[in-house]
Amino acid sequence: MTRFQNRRPAHDDRLGANYGGGDRPRGPCDFKLWAPHAGAVTLQLLSPEERELTMEAGAGGYFSIAASDVAADSLYRFALFPRSSGEGKSRPLIRPDPASRLQPKGVHGPSRIVADTFPWTDARWENPPLHEHIFYELHVGAATAQGTFDALVLLLPAFGDLGITALELMPVGEFPGRRNWGYDGVYPFAVHHAYGGPLGLKRLVDACHRQGLAVIMDVVYNHLGPEGNYLADFGPYFTDRYTTPWGRAVNFDGPYSDAVRRYFLENARYWIRDCHIDGLRVDAVHGIYDFSARPFLAALTKSVHAEARRLGRRIHCIAESDLNDPAVIRRREAGGMGFDAQWNDDFHHALHGLVTGEKDGYYADFGRLDDLARAWRRGFVFDGRYSTFRRRCHGNNAGKLPTQRFVVYCQNHDQVGNRMKGERLTALAGFEQHKLAAACVFFSPYIPLLFMGEEYAEPAPFAYFISHGDAALVRAVRQGRRAEFRAFAWKGVPPDPQDPATFKRCVLNRDLADMPGSHRVMSAFYRELIRLRKTLPALSPLAHRGRVAAGRGAGGVMRVVRRHRAGPVCILFNFNACPAAHVLRGLSGRWRKQFDSSEARWMGQGSRAPTVFSICDGAAVSLAPWQVVLWQGDDGGKGNGGAEKKNEGGRT
C-alpha cells in the first residue's frame, strides 16, 4: 500500500465544514458544531449566494446539518440562539466556525469552506526515524521578505544543501492581524490567510517531501489568544479552576471536557491527515492542567500514534516542557505521557551561561562547566536538585531514557525572542563562542535543532511582535513585556511589539549567507558540523552517550569520548576566553583530527592541536580560546576514553 491512501475513516464525523463535492464547484457539505450553550443554531451561507439553514440538535450539545448544492468555497458563519428563548425570539450571537479551515477576512470575519482536493505527489515519502533528524525552526512571516509558504518553497534547495532533515514551523493558526509569533492563535484549524492559507501550507509540505524534508508543526493546546477568541460563546472550553500565564486555562478535566478534548484531538489528526504534517511540537505542556486519571496529553500521543499506524506513516510527537519530568517522554505503557521527545532547556541554559557569562533570571542556576557535563550525561541538569531561581528542588532523574528523547539547541524562538531586545547568540557572545556552542549541539548525543538564520550568523533580532486591533489589549501587552524582564539586568525598554518596524527588523536577510566574510564562513561551518553528524557513526544518538570529563571552576575544558564499533571520537571543548592546556590520558590506538574550529578556513585564531596522535598518555594539547577539536580513533571502539573523572586535565 502506498502511503497517504485511505486518509479518512469510513464514517467520518468531523467538526467544521466538510465538503463532499470533490473537484466540483458545487456539491454537498456537512457541517458539525459543538455548542452546548446554545438553544438553537442556524447556518448562514454568505456567498456566492445567501442562505440560512436551521441545524439539527443532537446528543451532547452537537448541532449538524447536511447541506446540498453548496459552493466549494462558500463563506459561512453560525447564528447562536440562547436557550432561554427559541429561534427568532432573541438576537443571536453571530460567530465564525471554531473548527474553521480558513479565515480569509481575519479572526472576526466569516469562515470559508475548503475542499480537500489537493493534488498530492508525496505517496512515496517516508519520514526518517527521530534519531536521524536535524530540525530547523522558523517563523513563516519573518523567514523571508514575502512572509509566505510559497516563498519558503524557493528556499528548500538551500535547506537541503545545509543538511537539515525537517522544517519546524512556529504556529500557523489564524491570529489577529498579519504579524504575530503564532501563540495568539484563536482558530487552531485555520491556517493563517496571510501566509497562504491551507493550500499554501499543502504546497509547502508537498514540496518539502519532494526535497526529502519532513515538516513539524508547532501546536498550542494550553491556551488561545485574547483577540477573536469566541470559543466560550459556544461552550465551556475554558475553566476557572486553573490559571495560566497566557490567560484562561483550557478545560481538559472538568464538566464537558470530553468534547473539549475531542476538539483538540481532531486538530492534531487534521494536521497529520489533511496536511500531511510529519510531527507535532506541542507548546508548553506544563501549561496544560489536567488531573484526570487519563490525562489529555497521553490521549493526544495515543491518538496521533494511532493515526500514524492507520496511515502507515511515522509521526513524531515532541513536547515543550519545563517540568524536567521524565514521565513526559516515558512510554504510556510505563505510565508516561508517550511523547517521542522533548525540548531540553537545561542543555541550552548550561551552554548559554558558559559562552555568554549571563547570570540573570533563570541563568542564575547555571554557569559552571559541570552543569553542561551533567546535561550531556543525564539529560536534565535539575533532576531533583535545588534551584536558586525557583527557590525549591526541581525536576526528576531521567534515568536511562534514550538520548533521542531530547531535542537540544543553542538558540530557538523562545531563548532569542524572550530576551528584551531579541538578540541572537553572535551579538551576545561573539563569533568564536557561537561556533563552539553550535559544535556542542551537533556533537551531543541528542537531537539538534537550529533556529532560522543561526546557520549564517543572522544579525537581525527576533523580538516579540503583534498586530492586535484592540487598543486596550495592545497597552496590556506592552506593560506585560516590561514586567517580564524585571528578573533580568537588561537595560533599556523592550521594542514596541505593535510597531510594524519591530517586525521588519526581524525579517531575515538570507543574502548574507553568500557574502564573503563571517556569514559565509559560518554557513560553511554549519554544513560541516551537519556532515560530520551524519557521517561519523560515533556522533549518532544511537551511539554511546560518551564519557564526559569537566574541568575545574566556572570555565575549563570539557572532554568527551563517544564510542561506536566503527571507531570512537574524542572531542575537546575549551570554554575559556584564554588559551588552555589539556592533558590527554587513556586514549589507545591512532587518532586523526576531523574537525578544528580554530583553523583558518573557519576564521579561527590558528590551531596547535595535533593532526594525528597515537597513545598520547600524558601529552598536553594546547587549545585556543573557545576552541573545539574532534579526533576520530581507528581502534574499532576499544579506546575507553580514560577514567570518567571530573576535573581531568588542566587549564591556564
XYZ file of C-alpha atoms in Angstrom:
652
model
C 0.000 0.000 0.000
C 1.346 3.434 -0.870
C 1.376 5.978 1.889
C -1.402 8.515 2.446
C -4.084 6.212 1.000
C -7.446 5.926 2.789
C -6.725 9.050 4.740
C -10.206 9.370 6.232
C -12.075 6.851 8.349
C -15.038 5.209 6.657
C -17.512 7.010 8.914
C -16.081 10.492 9.117
C -17.848 12.708 11.634
C -15.533 15.672 11.787
C -16.151 19.082 13.280
C -16.453 22.055 10.971
C -17.401 22.185 7.303
C -16.662 19.002 5.339
C -17.207 19.463 1.631
C -18.161 16.308 -0.242
C -18.254 17.597 -3.807
C -14.685 16.681 -4.727
C -13.381 18.835 -7.572
C -16.838 20.105 -8.496
C -17.538 23.811 -7.860
C -20.783 22.907 -6.065
C -21.815 19.905 -4.048
C -22.908 18.608 -0.637
C -21.283 19.851 2.563
C -21.744 18.530 6.096
C -21.459 20.973 8.995
C -20.917 19.922 12.613
C -20.635 22.219 15.625
C -20.391 21.726 19.381
C -22.446 24.461 21.061
C -23.981 23.217 24.343
C -24.613 26.818 25.439
C -26.981 27.386 22.502
C -30.687 26.606 22.399
C -30.698 26.656 18.587
C -28.184 27.255 15.813
C -28.597 28.340 12.224
C -26.022 28.108 9.464
C -25.608 31.290 7.465
C -24.190 30.789 3.969
C -22.999 34.199 2.797
C -21.502 33.839 -0.679
C -21.730 33.367 -3.563
C -25.404 33.254 -2.511
C -27.058 33.898 0.833
C -28.965 31.127 2.606
C -29.891 30.397 6.184
C -30.422 26.808 7.333
C -31.543 25.528 10.732
C -29.131 22.981 12.187
C -30.338 19.834 13.911
C -29.658 19.479 17.635
C -28.088 16.169 18.668
C -26.779 14.480 21.775
C -24.013 16.077 23.823
C -24.620 19.638 22.613
C -23.717 18.963 18.976
C -25.527 20.577 16.059
C -25.244 19.349 12.479
C -26.694 19.728 9.015
C -26.117 18.065 5.652
C -26.453 20.933 3.171
C -26.801 20.332 -0.561
C -25.716 22.386 -3.572
C -23.130 24.429 -1.676
C -20.331 26.328 -3.409
C -16.977 24.706 -2.688
C -15.521 27.999 -1.413
C -18.587 29.459 0.337
C -18.220 31.935 3.161
C -20.314 30.958 6.188
C -20.877 31.551 9.889
C -23.164 30.402 12.694
C -26.009 32.188 14.497
C -26.267 31.039 18.131
C -29.626 31.493 19.866
C -29.741 31.368 23.667
C -31.533 28.529 25.449
C -33.950 30.837 27.247
C -35.729 31.816 24.052
C -36.388 29.956 20.841
C -35.006 30.799 17.466
C -36.180 34.173 16.251
C -37.222 35.394 19.736
C -33.871 36.860 20.695
C -30.956 38.413 18.916
C -28.384 35.676 18.244
C -24.634 35.768 18.517
C -23.073 35.657 15.051
C -19.793 33.775 15.140
C -17.255 32.121 12.807
C -16.740 28.361 12.942
C -14.458 27.253 15.836
C -13.181 24.497 13.512
C -12.817 26.829 10.517
C -10.211 25.777 7.955
C -9.754 29.319 6.625
C -10.486 32.841 7.863
C -9.905 34.948 4.722
C -11.017 38.188 6.424
C -9.293 37.614 9.745
C -10.301 36.441 13.196
C -13.580 38.409 13.303
C -14.762 37.611 9.770
C -16.705 34.675 8.351
C -15.211 31.240 7.756
C -14.646 29.705 4.343
C -15.245 26.144 3.185
C -12.050 24.442 1.998
C -12.450 21.450 -0.302
C -9.918 18.721 0.415
C -8.844 18.152 -3.193
C -5.145 18.994 -3.131
C -3.133 17.051 -5.793
C -0.545 15.469 -3.506
C 2.584 13.955 -5.066
C 4.208 12.526 -1.914
C 2.865 8.963 -1.899
C 6.389 7.550 -1.605
C 7.606 9.936 1.089
C 8.817 8.340 4.312
C 9.565 10.338 7.466
C 13.002 9.406 8.887
C 13.324 7.919 12.385
C 13.663 10.531 15.100
C 17.345 9.820 15.749
C 18.193 10.797 12.153
C 16.543 14.204 12.341
C 18.077 17.675 12.378
C 15.345 20.258 12.961
C 15.219 23.802 11.580
C 12.754 26.034 13.438
C 11.359 29.013 11.560
C 8.682 31.677 11.657
C 6.840 31.767 8.324
C 6.282 35.529 8.371
C 9.869 36.503 9.204
C 11.835 33.798 7.381
C 11.500 35.596 4.024
C 10.706 39.097 2.830
C 7.404 37.835 1.387
C 6.403 36.002 4.566
C 4.547 33.176 2.802
C 4.647 29.409 2.409
C 5.327 29.777 -1.313
C 8.395 31.909 -0.601
C 9.720 29.145 1.644
C 9.379 26.641 -1.184
C 12.058 28.582 -3.065
C 14.464 28.080 -0.144
C 14.127 24.297 0.038
C 17.184 23.554 -2.141
C 19.286 25.699 0.211
C 17.880 23.852 3.227
C 18.711 20.567 1.550
C 22.253 21.762 0.873
C 22.621 22.727 4.520
C 21.755 19.169 5.507
C 18.731 19.628 7.748
C 16.030 16.962 7.671
C 12.935 18.795 8.914
C 11.372 22.251 8.941
C 9.693 23.029 12.246
C 7.058 25.723 11.738
C 6.079 28.051 14.540
C 2.262 28.080 14.931
C 0.323 28.998 11.793
C -3.242 29.024 13.157
C -5.205 32.203 12.402
C -4.200 35.072 14.681
C -5.174 38.771 14.795
C -3.693 40.948 12.057
C -0.700 39.990 9.928
C 2.163 39.986 12.464
C 2.334 37.559 15.368
C 4.530 34.797 16.727
C 1.525 32.498 16.329
C 0.935 31.738 20.003
C -2.004 34.171 19.998
C -3.873 31.979 17.534
C -7.616 31.609 18.029
C -8.551 29.194 15.225
C -6.409 26.074 15.652
C -7.614 24.511 12.360
C -7.384 27.646 10.177
C -4.009 28.208 8.531
C -3.291 31.937 8.594
C -4.601 33.573 5.450
C -1.643 35.966 5.022
C 0.800 33.040 4.897
C -1.148 31.421 2.055
C -3.885 29.524 3.895
C -4.238 25.735 3.846
C -3.428 25.450 0.131
C -0.179 27.334 0.616
C 0.745 25.084 3.533
C -0.001 21.958 1.490
C 2.139 23.231 -1.370
C 4.998 23.720 1.068
C 4.596 20.293 2.672
C 4.370 18.551 -0.691
C 7.483 20.385 -1.918
C 9.338 19.540 1.314
C 8.591 15.867 0.857
C 9.890 16.011 -2.717
C 13.053 17.623 -1.361
C 13.392 14.911 1.315
C 12.400 17.181 4.211
C 9.853 16.444 6.924
C 7.566 19.155 8.324
C 6.885 19.526 12.043
C 4.019 21.754 13.196
C 4.086 23.723 16.455
C 0.620 23.435 18.026
C -0.750 25.345 21.007
C -3.210 23.475 23.219
C -2.563 25.197 26.560
C -4.374 28.453 25.726
C -5.840 30.557 22.941
C -5.112 34.185 22.152
C -7.143 37.036 23.640
C -8.439 38.696 20.450
C -11.026 36.907 18.309
C -11.324 34.073 20.818
C -15.031 33.194 20.629
C -14.866 29.606 21.918
C -16.502 30.481 25.240
C -19.617 31.642 23.359
C -20.105 28.097 22.089
C -19.403 26.066 25.202
C -17.234 25.559 28.306
C -13.909 25.324 26.514
C -12.213 27.083 29.430
C -12.140 26.647 33.184
C -11.635 28.957 36.146
C -10.159 26.119 38.227
C -6.654 26.938 36.999
C -4.797 29.977 35.734
C -2.049 30.205 33.127
C 0.463 32.957 32.297
C -1.346 33.437 28.974
C -4.999 33.623 30.016
C -7.825 31.231 30.854
C -6.896 27.563 31.138
C -8.385 25.094 28.697
C -10.948 22.760 30.265
C -9.329 19.339 29.945
C -10.642 17.711 33.127
C -13.876 19.447 34.178
C -17.534 19.123 33.173
C -17.953 18.911 29.371
C -14.216 18.266 28.964
C -14.805 15.192 26.764
C -15.968 17.446 23.935
C -13.116 19.906 24.536
C -10.626 17.065 24.281
C -12.263 15.896 21.084
C -11.809 19.357 19.561
C -8.048 19.374 20.136
C -7.547 15.706 19.285
C -9.310 16.307 15.982
C -6.999 19.244 15.394
C -3.936 17.034 15.827
C -5.341 14.474 13.393
C -6.231 17.238 10.932
C -2.617 18.348 10.595
C -1.466 14.782 10.030
C -4.261 13.519 7.789
C -5.276 16.528 5.721
C -1.992 18.477 5.647
C 0.464 15.547 5.683
C 2.392 17.012 8.618
C 5.088 14.636 9.916
C 5.077 15.555 13.572
C 3.745 17.894 16.231
C 5.716 20.039 18.627
C 3.249 20.645 21.481
C 3.783 24.037 23.089
C 4.282 24.405 26.869
C 2.693 21.176 28.066
C 3.407 22.374 31.616
C 0.581 24.881 30.984
C -1.951 22.093 30.351
C -3.660 21.425 33.670
C -5.363 18.070 33.858
C -5.686 15.891 36.961
C -7.858 13.214 35.411
C -6.883 9.548 35.561
C -6.409 9.556 31.777
C -4.603 12.815 31.041
C -5.211 14.655 27.794
C -1.534 14.580 26.865
C -1.430 10.788 26.999
C -4.656 10.705 24.955
C -3.036 13.087 22.458
C 0.056 10.968 21.829
C -2.097 7.823 21.698
C -4.397 9.412 19.109
C -1.508 10.701 16.987
C 0.335 7.385 17.022
C -2.873 5.501 16.214
C -3.477 7.806 13.257
C 0.107 7.198 12.131
C -0.445 3.429 12.191
C -3.698 3.776 10.280
C -1.962 5.813 7.594
C 1.131 3.628 7.512
C 3.356 6.554 8.463
C 5.872 7.621 11.099
C 4.709 10.641 13.127
C 6.781 12.260 15.888
C 5.244 13.859 18.996
C 7.585 16.361 20.661
C 6.795 18.254 23.849
C 7.956 21.585 25.143
C 8.138 21.175 28.909
C 9.983 22.966 31.705
C 8.965 20.345 34.286
C 12.074 18.184 33.861
C 9.693 15.284 34.357
C 10.797 12.098 32.551
C 7.158 10.949 32.585
C 6.567 13.317 29.652
C 8.825 11.210 27.405
C 8.216 7.850 29.028
C 6.042 5.394 27.124
C 2.376 5.254 28.017
C 2.690 1.552 28.866
C 5.167 2.555 31.584
C 2.880 5.246 32.984
C 4.245 8.110 30.899
C 2.668 10.594 28.512
C 4.098 8.864 25.451
C 5.896 11.776 23.776
C 8.705 10.694 21.495
C 10.954 13.555 22.609
C 11.009 16.899 24.396
C 12.910 20.169 24.162
C 15.650 20.336 26.789
C 16.086 23.867 28.093
C 18.609 22.733 30.721
C 21.104 21.911 27.972
C 20.565 25.331 26.400
C 20.845 27.235 29.682
C 24.030 25.404 30.696
C 25.611 26.100 27.298
C 24.378 29.702 27.097
C 25.644 30.501 30.580
C 29.131 29.303 29.671
C 29.513 31.173 26.379
C 27.867 34.444 27.479
C 28.539 34.613 31.224
C 24.944 35.705 31.873
C 23.642 35.090 35.411
C 20.325 36.951 35.385
C 16.884 35.373 35.716
C 16.837 31.630 35.183
C 20.503 31.725 34.144
C 21.313 32.201 37.841
C 21.128 28.416 38.186
C 23.815 27.844 35.555
C 27.307 28.929 34.577
C 29.509 26.012 35.705
C 31.089 23.635 33.226
C 29.834 20.731 35.292
C 26.258 21.833 34.513
C 26.877 21.209 30.820
C 28.657 17.933 31.551
C 25.697 16.873 33.678
C 23.248 17.748 30.869
C 25.386 15.695 28.489
C 25.489 12.688 30.838
C 21.972 12.745 32.273
C 19.720 14.901 30.075
C 18.474 17.180 32.840
C 20.729 19.362 34.962
C 17.966 19.799 37.528
C 16.870 16.260 38.266
C 15.745 16.877 41.831
C 18.441 19.404 42.742
C 17.693 22.698 44.459
C 17.077 25.568 42.044
C 18.074 29.018 43.270
C 15.869 30.673 40.649
C 12.797 28.636 41.617
C 13.655 28.570 45.335
C 12.814 24.873 45.500
C 14.015 21.487 44.308
C 13.185 20.916 40.676
C 12.925 18.027 38.249
C 13.493 14.296 38.389
C 16.065 11.800 37.182
C 15.678 10.844 33.527
C 17.359 7.520 34.256
C 18.359 5.563 31.182
C 15.928 7.117 28.733
C 17.365 7.052 25.190
C 19.234 10.184 24.161
C 16.972 10.654 21.103
C 14.215 11.630 23.545
C 15.839 15.069 23.961
C 15.997 17.946 21.450
C 18.806 20.430 22.124
C 19.801 23.824 20.702
C 21.958 26.854 21.299
C 19.144 29.125 20.018
C 15.389 28.856 19.473
C 12.479 31.262 19.199
C 11.940 31.352 22.979
C 15.520 31.824 24.054
C 16.134 34.557 21.477
C 12.701 36.172 21.310
C 12.059 36.282 25.027
C 15.050 38.484 25.578
C 14.207 42.163 25.940
C 15.625 43.066 22.522
C 15.648 39.659 20.876
C 19.421 39.467 20.414
C 20.936 36.394 18.816
C 23.925 34.492 20.149
C 26.576 36.121 17.954
C 25.522 39.565 19.212
C 25.740 38.362 22.807
C 28.887 36.270 22.759
C 30.807 36.676 19.522
C 31.815 34.571 16.555
C 34.089 32.040 18.305
C 31.611 31.365 21.086
C 28.850 30.879 18.525
C 30.956 28.273 16.718
C 31.739 26.470 19.975
C 28.078 26.419 21.032
C 26.959 25.082 17.651
C 29.555 22.311 17.751
C 28.424 21.358 21.243
C 24.858 20.929 19.957
C 25.768 18.882 16.882
C 28.347 16.692 18.620
C 25.969 15.971 21.505
C 24.145 12.627 21.795
C 20.790 14.413 21.405
C 18.626 15.620 18.501
C 19.866 19.020 17.253
C 17.672 21.992 16.384
C 18.653 25.254 14.659
C 16.724 28.494 14.790
C 16.283 30.214 11.436
C 19.291 32.241 10.387
C 21.681 30.987 13.027
C 23.476 28.879 10.395
C 24.909 32.029 8.800
C 25.004 34.210 11.940
C 21.977 36.327 11.010
C 22.371 39.699 12.778
C 18.660 40.621 12.757
C 16.991 40.275 16.165
C 13.928 38.167 16.759
C 11.810 40.344 19.014
C 8.239 39.811 20.139
C 5.714 41.307 17.694
C 1.924 41.553 17.363
C -0.696 43.370 15.297
C -3.733 43.388 17.565
C -6.755 45.516 16.704
C -7.778 46.184 20.325
C -6.018 49.285 21.709
C -6.540 48.236 25.347
C -5.038 44.839 24.616
C -2.029 46.442 22.942
C -1.420 48.561 26.062
C -1.659 45.456 28.246
C 0.856 43.575 26.084
C 3.307 46.473 26.239
C 3.044 46.608 30.034
C 3.371 42.842 30.296
C 6.564 42.783 28.253
C 8.161 45.386 30.523
C 7.176 43.442 33.647
C 8.513 40.190 32.213
C 12.131 41.383 32.295
C 12.293 42.570 35.892
C 14.273 39.484 36.911
C 16.981 40.396 34.402
C 19.527 43.208 34.473
C 18.921 44.122 30.838
C 18.902 47.869 30.292
C 16.534 49.915 28.177
C 12.937 49.261 27.200
C 11.554 46.479 25.021
C 10.798 47.306 21.385
C 7.151 48.170 20.886
C 5.598 44.817 19.837
C 2.778 46.590 17.963
C 5.094 48.782 15.875
C 5.455 47.360 12.325
C 9.109 48.416 12.429
C 9.741 45.910 15.235
C 8.627 43.107 12.965
C 10.506 44.438 9.927
C 13.759 44.379 11.884
C 13.207 40.658 12.492
C 12.902 39.632 8.837
C 15.906 37.602 7.734
C 18.396 38.732 5.114
C 19.405 35.398 3.620
C 21.656 37.065 1.044
C 24.217 37.378 3.833
C 24.908 33.641 3.696
C 26.554 34.060 0.270
C 28.502 37.207 1.024
C 32.256 36.962 1.659
C 33.222 37.125 5.289
C 31.923 35.761 8.563
C 28.401 34.942 7.364
C 29.588 32.737 4.512
C 32.149 31.088 6.796
C 29.525 30.360 9.439
C 27.262 28.858 6.784
C 30.046 26.515 5.676
C 30.850 25.780 9.323
C 27.278 24.588 9.978
C 27.292 22.472 6.832
C 30.456 20.780 8.042
C 29.003 20.158 11.513
C 25.944 18.547 9.953
C 28.080 16.493 7.553
C 30.142 15.139 10.447
C 26.987 14.444 12.428
C 25.668 12.334 9.563
C 28.886 10.569 8.556
C 30.626 9.774 11.868
C 28.696 6.904 13.489
C 30.030 7.838 16.938
C 28.075 11.120 16.743
C 24.724 9.374 16.259
C 22.214 9.454 19.121
C 22.278 5.654 18.882
C 25.997 5.626 19.735
C 27.390 5.701 23.253
C 26.378 8.852 25.118
C 30.034 9.426 25.972
C 32.408 9.648 28.855
C 32.478 13.280 29.921
C 35.219 14.904 31.945
C 34.739 18.531 33.020
C 37.481 20.896 34.126
C 37.536 22.798 37.374
C 35.826 26.086 38.094
C 33.412 28.186 36.091
C 35.371 27.666 32.893
C 37.735 24.938 31.841
C 37.892 22.240 29.214
C 35.279 19.561 28.706
C 36.430 16.320 27.174
C 34.012 13.811 25.658
C 34.806 10.377 24.276
C 31.945 8.730 22.387
C 32.273 5.125 21.253
C 30.995 3.177 18.280
C 32.147 -0.075 16.711
C 33.112 1.926 13.592
C 35.505 3.978 15.695
C 35.322 6.368 18.667
C 35.642 10.132 18.704
C 37.382 12.335 21.229
C 36.215 15.942 21.500
C 37.751 18.807 23.470
C 35.686 21.930 24.175
C 37.571 24.930 25.587
C 35.117 27.180 27.422
C 37.840 29.671 28.348
C 38.382 33.153 26.993
C 42.117 32.391 27.184
C 44.344 29.589 25.887
C 44.204 26.309 27.786
C 46.237 23.140 28.014
C 44.568 19.764 28.338
C 46.367 16.544 29.170
C 45.323 13.544 27.069
C 45.211 10.319 29.065
C 43.912 6.835 28.480
C 43.457 7.027 24.702
C 44.740 3.920 22.971
C 45.240 3.493 19.221
C 45.715 6.057 16.491
C 43.625 9.242 16.354
C 43.188 11.587 13.397
C 41.774 15.124 13.575
C 38.480 15.518 11.725
C 37.408 18.977 12.892
C 39.030 22.050 14.395
C 37.144 25.321 14.894
C 40.372 27.339 15.149
C 41.586 26.576 11.641
C 41.945 29.456 9.182
C 39.109 28.218 6.966
C 36.741 28.875 9.889
C 38.271 32.322 10.526
C 39.894 30.843 13.607
C 42.872 32.063 15.576
C 45.157 29.277 14.404
C 45.432 25.821 15.890
C 48.234 23.933 17.601
C 46.191 20.777 18.109
C 47.879 17.700 16.588
C 46.525 16.347 13.307
C 47.403 12.774 14.299
C 48.466 11.229 17.587
C 48.940 7.720 18.979
C 48.781 6.596 22.609
C 49.371 10.127 23.813
C 49.178 9.279 27.508
C 50.226 12.372 29.385
C 50.687 14.614 26.350
C 49.273 18.127 26.627
C 47.193 19.705 23.874
C 47.229 23.485 23.559
C 43.794 24.950 22.890
C 42.915 28.429 21.672
C 40.140 30.383 23.403
C 36.704 28.909 22.691
C 38.199 26.162 20.513
C 36.599 22.776 19.814
C 38.581 19.899 18.308
C 37.375 16.440 17.293
C 39.577 13.407 16.568
C 38.388 10.047 15.307
C 40.058 6.878 16.548
C 40.794 3.843 14.433
C 40.854 1.207 17.168
C 37.349 -0.086 16.419
C 35.888 1.419 19.556
C 38.392 -0.125 22.020
C 39.508 3.237 23.299
C 37.961 3.647 26.728
C 38.421 7.403 26.758
C 40.222 7.327 30.036
C 38.770 7.432 33.502
C 35.356 9.024 33.780
C 36.609 11.530 36.310
C 35.575 15.058 36.870
C 38.259 17.729 36.848
C 40.551 15.797 34.492
C 43.027 17.878 32.545
C 44.191 21.369 33.287
C 43.827 24.932 32.113
C 45.926 28.045 32.178
